[in-house]
Every structure is written in C-alpha cells, then in structure tokens.
Amino acid sequence: MTSCISQEKIDGLKKLLGNARKVALAGHVHPDGDAIGCITAMGLYLKRELGKDVVCMFPDAIPENLEFVLNPSLRYLWGKSEDADLVILMDCNAFSRTDVLGEALAGSSATKVLIDHHLNPDTASFDLVFSTPDISSASELTFWILKAMGWDMRDNETGEALLTGMTTDTNNFANSVFPSTFTMASELIASGVDRDAVLQKIYFSYRENRVRVMGYMQNEGLVILPGGAAYMILTKDIQKRFDLREGETEGLVNVPLSIGEVRLSLLLKEDKDHFRVSLRSKKGTSAQKCAVKYFNGGGHENAAGGRLYPEKDLRGMSLEEYVKKALLESLK
Ligand code: 5GP
Ligand code: MN
C-alpha cells in the first residue's frame, strides 16, 4: 500500500462517509481515462457497497472511445454541479482544474476530500487529503484506498474502470509504472477483469481519421529543434479538415519522444480563444516546469499540460517564436 494511505486516514474517510448521505465526485476539465475511471469506480463502490446517493460531475464531455467506462447505474452531470454533503475531488490537484465547476465546489459548505497524484496538491482547501506523485494514476490510488476500505473485488465493473484509468495514464505500462502498479493489475486480472477487452475498447476502436491525422502531423507538422525539443501545432483548420473530435489525437504528443535525441515534446491544439498545451519529457527534463513557466499549467514531472492565450502571453512574439523560446529555455 502506498505511504499516503495510513490507517488513520482510512478511518477518517470512513467517518466522513458515515456522516454523508449524498456524495459528489468531481474531475478535471477535458476528462481523461484516469479521471473517468477513478470517479466511476469510487461512485460504484459508494453506491453499491455503502448505499450512498452519488453524483459524478465533469466540467465537459469525454472522448468517445472512453464512453464505455461510464456506468449506467451512476448519475453523471456535465458542466454543472449539485450540492452534496461530501465532495471528493479526484485526479486533479485543485478545484481550479474543474473549470466551470470550480467556484461552486470550492465555495460549497460540503466536507471536502482530495484523491490525487499530481504535484502541488492544494491541501489547504480539503479536510482530508490522499495525494502522492509516486503512483501510476489516481485510479491506482483509488484501488488501494478501496482495498483498505474493504471493497469486494468481485465487482468487476469497478475493477474494469480502475484498470482503464491506470492503463491510459501509464500509456499501457510505458511510463509512471511502480511495483504496486503491477500488483494492482495482477490482482484485478486474477479477480476476473478482462484486460484484453479493456485494451480492445481503449486502443482498437478509433475512427479512421485518427490514424490519418496522426500520420499527417508526423509528416507535415513536426518541427524538431536542435538541442532535443520537438513541437506540433494542430490548428483549427487541420482539426476541421480531419473532422476531429475530442480525444482523437490522444497520444500524438508522445510520438516525438521515440526519437533518440528528443527530450521534450509539445503539442498545441487550437481551441476557442487559446491553445491547449500538452507536454511530455524524458527523465532529466521537466515537462512540468515548462508548463508552469510558459503555459499557465502544471501536471507531472514528465507529463504536463496547460493553456496558451496568444493575446496575453505572446507579448509581440509570433506563436512559433514563443514556442521555440519556451522549449529551448526549458532544455537548459
Ligand atoms: P494532457 O497533455 O494529457 O492533457 O495532460 C498531461 C497531464 O498534465 C495530466 O496529468 C493533466 O492532468 C495535467 N494537465 C493538463 N493541463 C493542465 C493544466 O492546465 N494545469 C495543470 N495543473 N495540469 C494540467
Ligand atoms: Mn491521472
């Protein structure tokens, strides 16, 4: 069990849950497999084993290939929040990461619990905190918390949600894998979770245009800078040309890291008034510091993200000039 889960904290969580009739679970903007997985798993446990009234809240829509994780026995809200006795924020380090939900959640009188694995948790805003960066995913952290709570592992729907979250956050065991991560996977598979079926749904169910846009960006859009940085800019035009939907370029930012000399990779995706930023790095180079310093963001040491607001951030530079400067300075 990871060191951020003490018996004292588990007892604390049991007590808070014992006092709550209704529990709200909330995750970050642009929800990924980990956020959807750990929230769904926690929701199922609270509803089925503890009989709680549960609501799962996300700021916005999820990628189509992850819709299979949503469980029909749970209630999900998109872009709006509901009052509850207890709020559990999962897979993000602060309420601000829940975008449109943030203000209502942070200001509510509910008791607040954090379950997360990002750097810099906003501990002051919570009554109870489970947080460590030394774990694969919030789904793995949730797995160990549920086990400590006495979860009945025969519930394979809960197990499938947790395996999905861990699998997507580790890029199918390619990064952020700890001994405990293999133990979790092993225990879930032994308890009956069908890993092949999970992989089929996550990685082998995309539309054709995903493969085509990935090829196009690698061929036409990839810029490699001397010194070991790479970037790609996915403009609105390209998104339109390939009819892209949410989540269809997931994983693209990782591709340049397969080149030996590339240590830092950036993907900019044009959104309404800003660019969504994804950063990945190899050991020894910090994607997180680059996200904090240049892109209004944060995340993990080697996988981070943020936003770039051209009007505010560029200060007279062109987009490409700014990106090059940010990357080259981050390599130092
Ligand atoms: P992705 O590139 O997959 O969108 O995000 C990579 C990691 O960085 C994820 O763990 C994500 O939660 C985190 N992240 C993405 N955007 C932001 C942001 O704007 N702020 C912070 N603090 N973390 C972010
Ligand atoms: Mn995560």
PDB file of C-alpha atoms in Angstrom, residues 36 86 169:
ATOM      1  CA  ILE A  36     -13.380   8.885 -15.654  1.00  0.00           C
ATOM      2  CA  LEU A  86     -19.306  15.439   0.871  1.00  0.00           C
ATOM      3  CA  ASP A 169      -2.367   7.139 -17.527  1.00  0.00           C
TER       4      ASP A 169
END
